PDB file of C-alpha atoms in Angstrom:
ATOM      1  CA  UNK A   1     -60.670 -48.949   0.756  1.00  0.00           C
ATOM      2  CA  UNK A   2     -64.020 -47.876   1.812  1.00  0.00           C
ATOM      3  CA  UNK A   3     -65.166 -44.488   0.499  1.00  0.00           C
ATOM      4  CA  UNK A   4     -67.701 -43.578   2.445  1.00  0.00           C
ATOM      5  CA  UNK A   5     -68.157 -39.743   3.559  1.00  0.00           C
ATOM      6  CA  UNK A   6     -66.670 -40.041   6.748  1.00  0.00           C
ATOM      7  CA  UNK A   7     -63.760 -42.298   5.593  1.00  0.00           C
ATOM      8  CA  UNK A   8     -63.268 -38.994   3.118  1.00  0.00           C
ATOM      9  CA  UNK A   9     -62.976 -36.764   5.360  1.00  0.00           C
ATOM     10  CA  UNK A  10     -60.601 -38.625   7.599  1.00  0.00           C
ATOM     11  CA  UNK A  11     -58.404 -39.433   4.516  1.00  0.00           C
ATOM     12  CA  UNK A  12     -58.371 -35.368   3.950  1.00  0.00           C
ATOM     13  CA  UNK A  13     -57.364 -34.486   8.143  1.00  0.00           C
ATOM     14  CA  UNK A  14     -54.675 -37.012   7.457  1.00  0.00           C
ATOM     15  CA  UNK A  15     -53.105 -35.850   4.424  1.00  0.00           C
ATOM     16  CA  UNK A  16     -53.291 -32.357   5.516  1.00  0.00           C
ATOM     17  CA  UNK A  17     -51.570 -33.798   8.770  1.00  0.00           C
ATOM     18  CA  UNK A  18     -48.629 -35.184   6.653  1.00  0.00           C
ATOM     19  CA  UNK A  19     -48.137 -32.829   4.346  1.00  0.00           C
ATOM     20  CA  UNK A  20     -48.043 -29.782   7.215  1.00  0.00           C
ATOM     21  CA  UNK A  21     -46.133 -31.919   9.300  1.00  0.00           C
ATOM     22  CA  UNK A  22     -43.437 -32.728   6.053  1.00  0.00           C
ATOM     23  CA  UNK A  23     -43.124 -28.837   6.132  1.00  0.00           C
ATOM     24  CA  UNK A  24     -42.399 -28.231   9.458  1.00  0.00           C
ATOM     25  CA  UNK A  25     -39.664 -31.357   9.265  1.00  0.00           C
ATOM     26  CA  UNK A  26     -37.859 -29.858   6.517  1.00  0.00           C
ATOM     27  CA  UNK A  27     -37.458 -26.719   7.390  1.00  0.00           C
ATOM     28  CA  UNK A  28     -34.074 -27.358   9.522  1.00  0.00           C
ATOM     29  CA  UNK A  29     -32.983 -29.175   6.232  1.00  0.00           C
ATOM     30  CA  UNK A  30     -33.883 -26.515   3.940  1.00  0.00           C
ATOM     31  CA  UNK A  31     -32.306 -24.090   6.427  1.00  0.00           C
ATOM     32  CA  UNK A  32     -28.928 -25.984   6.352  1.00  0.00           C
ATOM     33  CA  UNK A  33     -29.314 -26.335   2.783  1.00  0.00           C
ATOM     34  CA  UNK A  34     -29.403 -22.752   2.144  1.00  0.00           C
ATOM     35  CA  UNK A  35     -27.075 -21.746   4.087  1.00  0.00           C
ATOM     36  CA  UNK A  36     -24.229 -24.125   2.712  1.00  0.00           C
ATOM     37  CA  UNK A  37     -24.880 -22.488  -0.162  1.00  0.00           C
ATOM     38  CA  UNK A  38     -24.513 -18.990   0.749  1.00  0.00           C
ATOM     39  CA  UNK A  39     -21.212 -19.650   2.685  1.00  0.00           C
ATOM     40  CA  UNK A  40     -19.949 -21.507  -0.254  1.00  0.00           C
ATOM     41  CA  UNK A  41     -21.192 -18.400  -2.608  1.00  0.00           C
ATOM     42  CA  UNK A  42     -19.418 -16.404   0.101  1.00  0.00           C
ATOM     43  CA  UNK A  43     -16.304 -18.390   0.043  1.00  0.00           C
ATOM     44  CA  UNK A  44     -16.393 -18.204  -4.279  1.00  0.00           C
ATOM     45  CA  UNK A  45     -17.243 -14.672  -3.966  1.00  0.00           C
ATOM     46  CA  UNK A  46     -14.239 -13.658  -1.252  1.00  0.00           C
ATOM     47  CA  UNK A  47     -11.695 -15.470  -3.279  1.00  0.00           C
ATOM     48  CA  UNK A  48     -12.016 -13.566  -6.394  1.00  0.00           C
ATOM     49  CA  UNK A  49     -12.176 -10.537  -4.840  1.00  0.00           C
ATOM     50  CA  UNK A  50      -9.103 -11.195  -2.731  1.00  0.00           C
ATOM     51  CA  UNK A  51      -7.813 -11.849  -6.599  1.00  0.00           C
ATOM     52  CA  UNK A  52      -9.177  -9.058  -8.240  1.00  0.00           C
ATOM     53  CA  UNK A  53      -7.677  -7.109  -5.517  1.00  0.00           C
ATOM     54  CA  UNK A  54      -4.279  -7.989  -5.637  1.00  0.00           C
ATOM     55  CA  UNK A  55      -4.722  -7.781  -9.739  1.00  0.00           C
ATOM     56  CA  UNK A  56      -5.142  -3.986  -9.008  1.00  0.00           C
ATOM     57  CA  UNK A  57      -3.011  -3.107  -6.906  1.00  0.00           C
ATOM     58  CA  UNK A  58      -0.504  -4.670  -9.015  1.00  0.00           C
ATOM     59  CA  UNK A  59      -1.603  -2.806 -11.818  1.00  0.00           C
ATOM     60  CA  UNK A  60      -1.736   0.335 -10.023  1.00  0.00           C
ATOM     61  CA  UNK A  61       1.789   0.005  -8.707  1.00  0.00           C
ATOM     62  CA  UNK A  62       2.939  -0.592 -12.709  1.00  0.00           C
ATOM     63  CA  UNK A  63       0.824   2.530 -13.956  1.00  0.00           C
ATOM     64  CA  UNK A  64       2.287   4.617 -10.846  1.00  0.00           C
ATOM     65  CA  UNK A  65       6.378   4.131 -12.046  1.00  0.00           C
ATOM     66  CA  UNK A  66       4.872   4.399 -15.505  1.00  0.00           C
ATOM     67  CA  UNK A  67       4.248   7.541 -14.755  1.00  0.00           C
ATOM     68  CA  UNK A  68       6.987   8.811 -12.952  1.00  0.00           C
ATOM     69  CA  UNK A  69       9.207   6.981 -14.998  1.00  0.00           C
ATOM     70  CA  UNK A  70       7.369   9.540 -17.767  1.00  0.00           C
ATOM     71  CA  UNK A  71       7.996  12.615 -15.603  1.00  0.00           C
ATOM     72  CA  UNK A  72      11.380  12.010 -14.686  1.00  0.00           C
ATOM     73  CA  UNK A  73      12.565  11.159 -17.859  1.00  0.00           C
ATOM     74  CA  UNK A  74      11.756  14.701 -19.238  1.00  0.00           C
ATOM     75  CA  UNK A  75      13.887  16.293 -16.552  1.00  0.00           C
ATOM     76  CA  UNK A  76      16.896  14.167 -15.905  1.00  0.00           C
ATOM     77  CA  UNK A  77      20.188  13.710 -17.593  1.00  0.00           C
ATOM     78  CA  UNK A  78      22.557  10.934 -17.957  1.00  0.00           C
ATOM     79  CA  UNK A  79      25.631  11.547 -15.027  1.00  0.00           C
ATOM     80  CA  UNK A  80      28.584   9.391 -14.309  1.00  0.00           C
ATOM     81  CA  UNK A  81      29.590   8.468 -11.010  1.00  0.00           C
ATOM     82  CA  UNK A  82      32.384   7.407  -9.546  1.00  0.00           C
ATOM     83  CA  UNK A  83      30.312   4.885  -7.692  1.00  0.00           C
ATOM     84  CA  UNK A  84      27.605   2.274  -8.594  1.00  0.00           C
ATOM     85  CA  UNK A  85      24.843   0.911  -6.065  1.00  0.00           C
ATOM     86  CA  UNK A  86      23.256  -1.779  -5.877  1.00  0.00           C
ATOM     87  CA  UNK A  87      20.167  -2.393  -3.497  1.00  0.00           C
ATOM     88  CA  UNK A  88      17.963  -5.741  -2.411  1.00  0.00           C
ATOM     89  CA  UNK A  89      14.602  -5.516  -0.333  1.00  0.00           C
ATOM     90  CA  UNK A  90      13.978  -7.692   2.557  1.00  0.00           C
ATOM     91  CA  UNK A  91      11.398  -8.875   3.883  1.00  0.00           C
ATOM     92  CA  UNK A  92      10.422  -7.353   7.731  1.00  0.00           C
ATOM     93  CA  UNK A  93       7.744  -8.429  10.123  1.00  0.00           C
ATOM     94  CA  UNK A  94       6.260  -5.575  12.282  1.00  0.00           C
ATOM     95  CA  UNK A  95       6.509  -6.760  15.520  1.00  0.00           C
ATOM     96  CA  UNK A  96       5.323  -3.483  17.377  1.00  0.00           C
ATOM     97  CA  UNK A  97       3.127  -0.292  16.613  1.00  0.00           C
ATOM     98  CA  UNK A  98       3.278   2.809  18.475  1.00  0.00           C
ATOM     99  CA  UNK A  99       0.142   4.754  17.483  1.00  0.00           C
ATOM    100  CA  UNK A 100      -0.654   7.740  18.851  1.00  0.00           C
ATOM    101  CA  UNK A 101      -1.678  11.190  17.801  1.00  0.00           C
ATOM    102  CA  UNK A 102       1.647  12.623  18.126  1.00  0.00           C
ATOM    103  CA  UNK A 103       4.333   9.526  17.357  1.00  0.00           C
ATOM    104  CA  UNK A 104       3.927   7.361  14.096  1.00  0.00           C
ATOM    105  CA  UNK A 105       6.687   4.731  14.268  1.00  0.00           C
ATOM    106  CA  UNK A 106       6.834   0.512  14.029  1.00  0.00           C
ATOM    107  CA  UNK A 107       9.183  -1.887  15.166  1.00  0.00           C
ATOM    108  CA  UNK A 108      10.753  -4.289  12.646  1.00  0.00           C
ATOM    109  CA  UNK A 109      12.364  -7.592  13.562  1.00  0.00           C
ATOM    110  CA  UNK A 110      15.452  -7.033  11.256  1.00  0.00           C
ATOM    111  CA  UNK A 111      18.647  -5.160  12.404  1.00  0.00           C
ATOM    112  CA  UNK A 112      22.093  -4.528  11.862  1.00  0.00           C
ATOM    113  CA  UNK A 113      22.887  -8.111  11.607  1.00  0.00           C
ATOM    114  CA  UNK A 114      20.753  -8.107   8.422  1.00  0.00           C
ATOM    115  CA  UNK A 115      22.210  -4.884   6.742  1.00  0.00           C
ATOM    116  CA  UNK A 116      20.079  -2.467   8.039  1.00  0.00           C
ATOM    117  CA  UNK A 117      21.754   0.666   8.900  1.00  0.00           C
ATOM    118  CA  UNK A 118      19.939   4.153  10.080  1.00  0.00           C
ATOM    119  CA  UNK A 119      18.393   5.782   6.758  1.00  0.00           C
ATOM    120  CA  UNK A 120      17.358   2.505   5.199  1.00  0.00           C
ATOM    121  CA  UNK A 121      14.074   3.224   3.421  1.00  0.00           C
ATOM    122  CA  UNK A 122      11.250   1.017   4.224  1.00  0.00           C
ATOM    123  CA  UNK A 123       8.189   0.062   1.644  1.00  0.00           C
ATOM    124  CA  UNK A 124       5.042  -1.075   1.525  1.00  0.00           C
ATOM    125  CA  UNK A 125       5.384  -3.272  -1.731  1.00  0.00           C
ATOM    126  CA  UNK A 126       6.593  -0.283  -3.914  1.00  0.00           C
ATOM    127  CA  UNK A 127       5.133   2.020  -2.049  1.00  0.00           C
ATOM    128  CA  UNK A 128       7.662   4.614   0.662  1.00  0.00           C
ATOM    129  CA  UNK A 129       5.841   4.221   3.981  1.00  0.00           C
ATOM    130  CA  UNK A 130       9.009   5.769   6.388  1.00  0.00           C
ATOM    131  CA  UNK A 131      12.829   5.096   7.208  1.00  0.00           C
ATOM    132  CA  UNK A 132      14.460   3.503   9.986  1.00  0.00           C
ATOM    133  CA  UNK A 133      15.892   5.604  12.634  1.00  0.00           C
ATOM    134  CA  UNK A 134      17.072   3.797  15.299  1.00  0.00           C
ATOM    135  CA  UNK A 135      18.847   0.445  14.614  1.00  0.00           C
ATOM    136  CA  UNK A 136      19.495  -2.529  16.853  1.00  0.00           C
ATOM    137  CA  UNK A 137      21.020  -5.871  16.323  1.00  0.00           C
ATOM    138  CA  UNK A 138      17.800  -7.636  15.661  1.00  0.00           C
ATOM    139  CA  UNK A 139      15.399  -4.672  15.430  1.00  0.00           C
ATOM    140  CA  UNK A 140      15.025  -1.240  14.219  1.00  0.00           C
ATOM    141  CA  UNK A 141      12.326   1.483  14.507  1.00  0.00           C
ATOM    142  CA  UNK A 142      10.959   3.268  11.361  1.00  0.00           C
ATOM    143  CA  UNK A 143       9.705   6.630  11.537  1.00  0.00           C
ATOM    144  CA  UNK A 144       6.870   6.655   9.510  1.00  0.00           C
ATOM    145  CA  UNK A 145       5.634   9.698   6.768  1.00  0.00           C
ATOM    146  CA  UNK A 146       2.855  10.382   8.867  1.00  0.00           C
ATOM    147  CA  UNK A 147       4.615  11.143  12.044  1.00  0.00           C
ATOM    148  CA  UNK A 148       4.585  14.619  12.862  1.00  0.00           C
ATOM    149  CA  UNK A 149       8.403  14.914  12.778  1.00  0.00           C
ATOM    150  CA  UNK A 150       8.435  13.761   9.288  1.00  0.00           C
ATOM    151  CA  UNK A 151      10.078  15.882   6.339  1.00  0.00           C
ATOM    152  CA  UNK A 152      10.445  14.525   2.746  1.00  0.00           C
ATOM    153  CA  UNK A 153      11.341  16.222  -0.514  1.00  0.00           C
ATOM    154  CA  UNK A 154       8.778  15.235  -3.027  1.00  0.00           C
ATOM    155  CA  UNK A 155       7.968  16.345  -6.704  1.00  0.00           C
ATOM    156  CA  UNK A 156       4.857  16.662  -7.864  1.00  0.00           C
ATOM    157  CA  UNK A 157       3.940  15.981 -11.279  1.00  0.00           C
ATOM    158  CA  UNK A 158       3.000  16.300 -14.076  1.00  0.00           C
ATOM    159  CA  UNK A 159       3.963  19.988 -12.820  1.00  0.00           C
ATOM    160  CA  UNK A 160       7.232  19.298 -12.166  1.00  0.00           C
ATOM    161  CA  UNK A 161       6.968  21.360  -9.012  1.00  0.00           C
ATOM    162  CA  UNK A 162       9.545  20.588  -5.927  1.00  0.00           C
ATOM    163  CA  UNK A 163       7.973  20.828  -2.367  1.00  0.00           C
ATOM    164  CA  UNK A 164       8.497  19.413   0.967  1.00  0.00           C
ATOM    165  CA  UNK A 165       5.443  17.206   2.540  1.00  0.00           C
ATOM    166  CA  UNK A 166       4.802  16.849   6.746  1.00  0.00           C
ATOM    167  CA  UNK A 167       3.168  14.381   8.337  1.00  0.00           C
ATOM    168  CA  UNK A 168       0.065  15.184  10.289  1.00  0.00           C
ATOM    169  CA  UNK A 169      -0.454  12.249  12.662  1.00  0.00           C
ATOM    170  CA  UNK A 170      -3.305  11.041   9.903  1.00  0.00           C
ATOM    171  CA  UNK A 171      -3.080   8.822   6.762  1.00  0.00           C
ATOM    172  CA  UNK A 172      -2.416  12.096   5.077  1.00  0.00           C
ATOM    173  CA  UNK A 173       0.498  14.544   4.699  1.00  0.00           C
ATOM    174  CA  UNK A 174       0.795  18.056   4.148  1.00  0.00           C
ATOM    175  CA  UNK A 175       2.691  20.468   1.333  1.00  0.00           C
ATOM    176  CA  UNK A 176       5.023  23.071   2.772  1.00  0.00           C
ATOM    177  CA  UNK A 177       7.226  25.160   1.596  1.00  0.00           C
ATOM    178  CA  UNK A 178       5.683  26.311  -1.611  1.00  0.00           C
ATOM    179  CA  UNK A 179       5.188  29.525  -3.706  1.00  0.00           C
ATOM    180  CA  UNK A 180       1.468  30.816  -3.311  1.00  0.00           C
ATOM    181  CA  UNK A 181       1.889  31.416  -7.075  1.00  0.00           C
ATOM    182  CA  UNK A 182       2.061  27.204  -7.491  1.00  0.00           C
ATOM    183  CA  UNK A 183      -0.813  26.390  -5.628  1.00  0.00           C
ATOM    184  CA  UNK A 184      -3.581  26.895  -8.935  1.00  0.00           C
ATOM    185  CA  UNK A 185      -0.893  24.650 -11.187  1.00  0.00           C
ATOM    186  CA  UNK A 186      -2.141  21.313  -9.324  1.00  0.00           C
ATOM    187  CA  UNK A 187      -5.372  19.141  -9.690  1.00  0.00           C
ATOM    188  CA  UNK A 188      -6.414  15.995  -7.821  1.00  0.00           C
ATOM    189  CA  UNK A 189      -4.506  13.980 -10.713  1.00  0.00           C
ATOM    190  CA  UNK A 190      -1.519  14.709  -9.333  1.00  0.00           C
ATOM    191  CA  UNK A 191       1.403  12.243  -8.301  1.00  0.00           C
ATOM    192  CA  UNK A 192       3.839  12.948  -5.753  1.00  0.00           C
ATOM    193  CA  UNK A 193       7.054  10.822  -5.374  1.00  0.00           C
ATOM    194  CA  UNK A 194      10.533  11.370  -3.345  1.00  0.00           C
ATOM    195  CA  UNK A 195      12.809  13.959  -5.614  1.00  0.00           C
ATOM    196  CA  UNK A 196      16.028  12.855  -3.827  1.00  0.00           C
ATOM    197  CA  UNK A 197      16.835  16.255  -2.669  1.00  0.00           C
ATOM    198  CA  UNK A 198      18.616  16.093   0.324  1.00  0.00           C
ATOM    199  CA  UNK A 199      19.775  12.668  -0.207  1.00  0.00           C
ATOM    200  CA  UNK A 200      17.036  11.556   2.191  1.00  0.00           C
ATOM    201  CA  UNK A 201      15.389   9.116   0.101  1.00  0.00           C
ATOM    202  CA  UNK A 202      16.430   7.993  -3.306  1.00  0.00           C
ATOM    203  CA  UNK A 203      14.488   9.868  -6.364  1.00  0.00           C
ATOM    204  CA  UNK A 204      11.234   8.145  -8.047  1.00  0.00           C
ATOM    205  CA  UNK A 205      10.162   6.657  -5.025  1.00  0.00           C
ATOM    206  CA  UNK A 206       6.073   6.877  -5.211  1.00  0.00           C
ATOM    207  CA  UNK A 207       4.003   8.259  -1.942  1.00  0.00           C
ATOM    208  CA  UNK A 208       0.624   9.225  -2.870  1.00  0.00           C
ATOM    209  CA  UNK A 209      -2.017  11.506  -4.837  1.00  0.00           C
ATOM    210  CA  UNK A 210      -2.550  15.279  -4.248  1.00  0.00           C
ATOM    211  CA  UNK A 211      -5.590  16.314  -2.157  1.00  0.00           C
ATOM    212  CA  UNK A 212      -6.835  19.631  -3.110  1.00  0.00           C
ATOM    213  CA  UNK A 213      -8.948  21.121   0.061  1.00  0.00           C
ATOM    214  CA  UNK A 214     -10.723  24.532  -0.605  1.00  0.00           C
ATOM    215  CA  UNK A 215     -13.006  26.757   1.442  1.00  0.00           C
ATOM    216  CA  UNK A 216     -13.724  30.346   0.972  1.00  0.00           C
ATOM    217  CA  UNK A 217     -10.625  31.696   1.981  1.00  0.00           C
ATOM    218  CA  UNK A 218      -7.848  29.337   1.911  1.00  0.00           C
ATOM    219  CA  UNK A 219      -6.516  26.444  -0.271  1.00  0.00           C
ATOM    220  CA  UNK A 220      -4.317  23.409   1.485  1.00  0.00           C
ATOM    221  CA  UNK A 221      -2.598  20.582  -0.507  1.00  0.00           C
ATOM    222  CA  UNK A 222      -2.748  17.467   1.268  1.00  0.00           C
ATOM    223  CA  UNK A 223      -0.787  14.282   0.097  1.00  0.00           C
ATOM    224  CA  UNK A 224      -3.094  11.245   0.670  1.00  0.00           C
ATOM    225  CA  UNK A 225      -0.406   8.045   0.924  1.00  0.00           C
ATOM    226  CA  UNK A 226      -1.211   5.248  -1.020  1.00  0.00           C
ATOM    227  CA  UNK A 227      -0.456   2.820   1.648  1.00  0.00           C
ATOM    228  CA  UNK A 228      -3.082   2.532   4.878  1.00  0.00           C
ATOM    229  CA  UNK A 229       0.051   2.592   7.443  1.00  0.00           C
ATOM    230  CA  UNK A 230      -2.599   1.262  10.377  1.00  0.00           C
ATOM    231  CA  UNK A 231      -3.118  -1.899   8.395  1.00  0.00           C
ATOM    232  CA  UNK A 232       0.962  -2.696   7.660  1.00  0.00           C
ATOM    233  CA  UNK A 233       2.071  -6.315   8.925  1.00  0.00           C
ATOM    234  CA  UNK A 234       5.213  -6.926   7.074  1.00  0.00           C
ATOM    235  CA  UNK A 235       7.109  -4.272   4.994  1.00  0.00           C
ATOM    236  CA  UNK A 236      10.455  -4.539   2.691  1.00  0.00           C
ATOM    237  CA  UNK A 237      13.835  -2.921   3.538  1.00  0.00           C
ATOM    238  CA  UNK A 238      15.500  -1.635   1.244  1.00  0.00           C
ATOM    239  CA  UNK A 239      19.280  -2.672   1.684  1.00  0.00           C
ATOM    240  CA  UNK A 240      22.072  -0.596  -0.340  1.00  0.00           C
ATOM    241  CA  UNK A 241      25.187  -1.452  -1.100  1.00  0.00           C
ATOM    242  CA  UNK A 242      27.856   1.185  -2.351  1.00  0.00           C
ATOM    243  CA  UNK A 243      30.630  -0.302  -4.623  1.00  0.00           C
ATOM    244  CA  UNK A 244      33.557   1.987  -5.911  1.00  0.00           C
ATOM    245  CA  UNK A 245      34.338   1.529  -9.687  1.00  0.00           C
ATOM    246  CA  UNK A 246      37.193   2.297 -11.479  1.00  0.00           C
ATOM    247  CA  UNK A 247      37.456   5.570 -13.956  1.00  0.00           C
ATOM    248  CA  UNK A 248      38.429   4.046 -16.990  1.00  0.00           C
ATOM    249  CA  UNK A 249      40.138   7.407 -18.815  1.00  0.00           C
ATOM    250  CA  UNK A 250      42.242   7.276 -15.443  1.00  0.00           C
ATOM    251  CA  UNK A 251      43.663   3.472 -15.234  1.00  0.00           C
ATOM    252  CA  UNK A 252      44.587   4.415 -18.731  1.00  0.00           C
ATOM    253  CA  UNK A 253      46.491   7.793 -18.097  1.00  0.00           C
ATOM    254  CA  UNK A 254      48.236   5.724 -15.374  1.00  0.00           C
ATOM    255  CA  UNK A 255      49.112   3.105 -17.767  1.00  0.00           C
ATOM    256  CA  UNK A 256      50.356   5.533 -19.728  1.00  0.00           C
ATOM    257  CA  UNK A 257      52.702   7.596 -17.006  1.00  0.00           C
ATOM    258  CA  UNK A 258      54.111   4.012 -16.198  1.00  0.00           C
ATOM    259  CA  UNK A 259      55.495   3.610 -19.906  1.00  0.00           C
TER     260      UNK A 259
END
């Protein structure tokens, strides 16, 4: 309570004391402070984006058949079959990858015991990623579009123009088989989806966007896939089932030839 000089100056060195030593003390706390924060920012942040992300690619899948449904609907007729089919996806774990630069293929954990059957087209949500070529009781290997041995018959729209794409060994296919006279048609806003030539893969199936590469001489078409096939974990089989149905105008002509 005195206030001499001294007393002053001592009441000074000991606030100054205090308050530097308060600082120091609080930095830890501050530290830990912050960086709650920022992880639960992060956390907020990660969520939503996980959210927006599966938004889009949701939406992208939707525009994608919106526009092939578009395409094909200019070009294909109503036929009658003698048969109707019927198909349901499953749902496949991949349970081995062989990567390499010249084989592209997984390992599924569903067989023949679940339908699967050699041919069975395999998807990344609605996207083609490969078909199954080898078929055990439990498991079956899928050859995917990016192997080197892999041929599909693809349109390419809006053009309208049939072609054949070939794996590469990279997330990206080639275009083969085409007239030179094609090649100025495309632009990078082209589609490309299976055209069910061959009987390969069922028509409308979507696979990627056209890749125009130029240099001074030469033009190539690649096919980049819309699926990352290095990042797959599970993918859907596509399980058919073939029904016969009956020709109406014939059970009648029968019915007929009986009275």
């Amino acid at each position: 309570s005195l206030d001499f000089k001294a007393i002053r100056y001592i009441k000074i060195g000991i606030n100054e004391i205090v308050y530097r030593s308060t600082f120091i003390v609080s930095i830890p706390e501050n530290f830990l402070k912050n960086t709650f924060f920022e992880i639960r920012d992060y956390t907020t942040f990660f969520k939503s984006y996980k959210k927006d992300k599966k938004e889009l690619s949701e939406l992208k899948s939707i525009n994608i058949f919106s526009e092939i449904t578009q395409h094909e609907n200019k070009e294909l007729k109503e036929l009658i079959n003698d048969y109707v089919s019927t198909s349901d996806k499953i749902l496949a774990k991949i349970i081995v990858d062989h990567d390499s630069p010249f084989l592209k293929s997984i390992i599924i954990n569903k067989g023949s015991k679940d339908k699967i059957k050699i041919g069975t087209n395999i998807y990344d949500q609605s996207y083609l990623v490969g078909r199954v070529i080898e078929v055990n009781y439990k498991t079956s290997r899928v050859l995917l579009l990016s192997d080197l041995n892999s041929n599909v018959p693809v349109t390419i729209a809006p053009e309208n123009v049939q072609a054949i794409i070939t794996g590469t060994g990279n997330n990206y296919a080639q275009i083969k088989y085409l007239k030179n006279s094609l090649i100025d048609e495309f632009s990078e806003k082209s589609i490309v989806y299976t055209s069910g030539t061959g009987a390969l893969f069922k028509s409308g199936i979507p696979i990627g966007r056209l890749k125009i590469k130029k240099d001074d001489l030469t033009m190539q078409l690649n096919v980049e896939f819309y699926s990352d096939f290095s990042q797959l974990k599970y993918v859907f089989a596509e399980v058919v089932d073939v029904k016969k149905t009956y020709d109406l105008n014939k059970v009648t002509d029968e019915i007929e030839d009986e009275d």
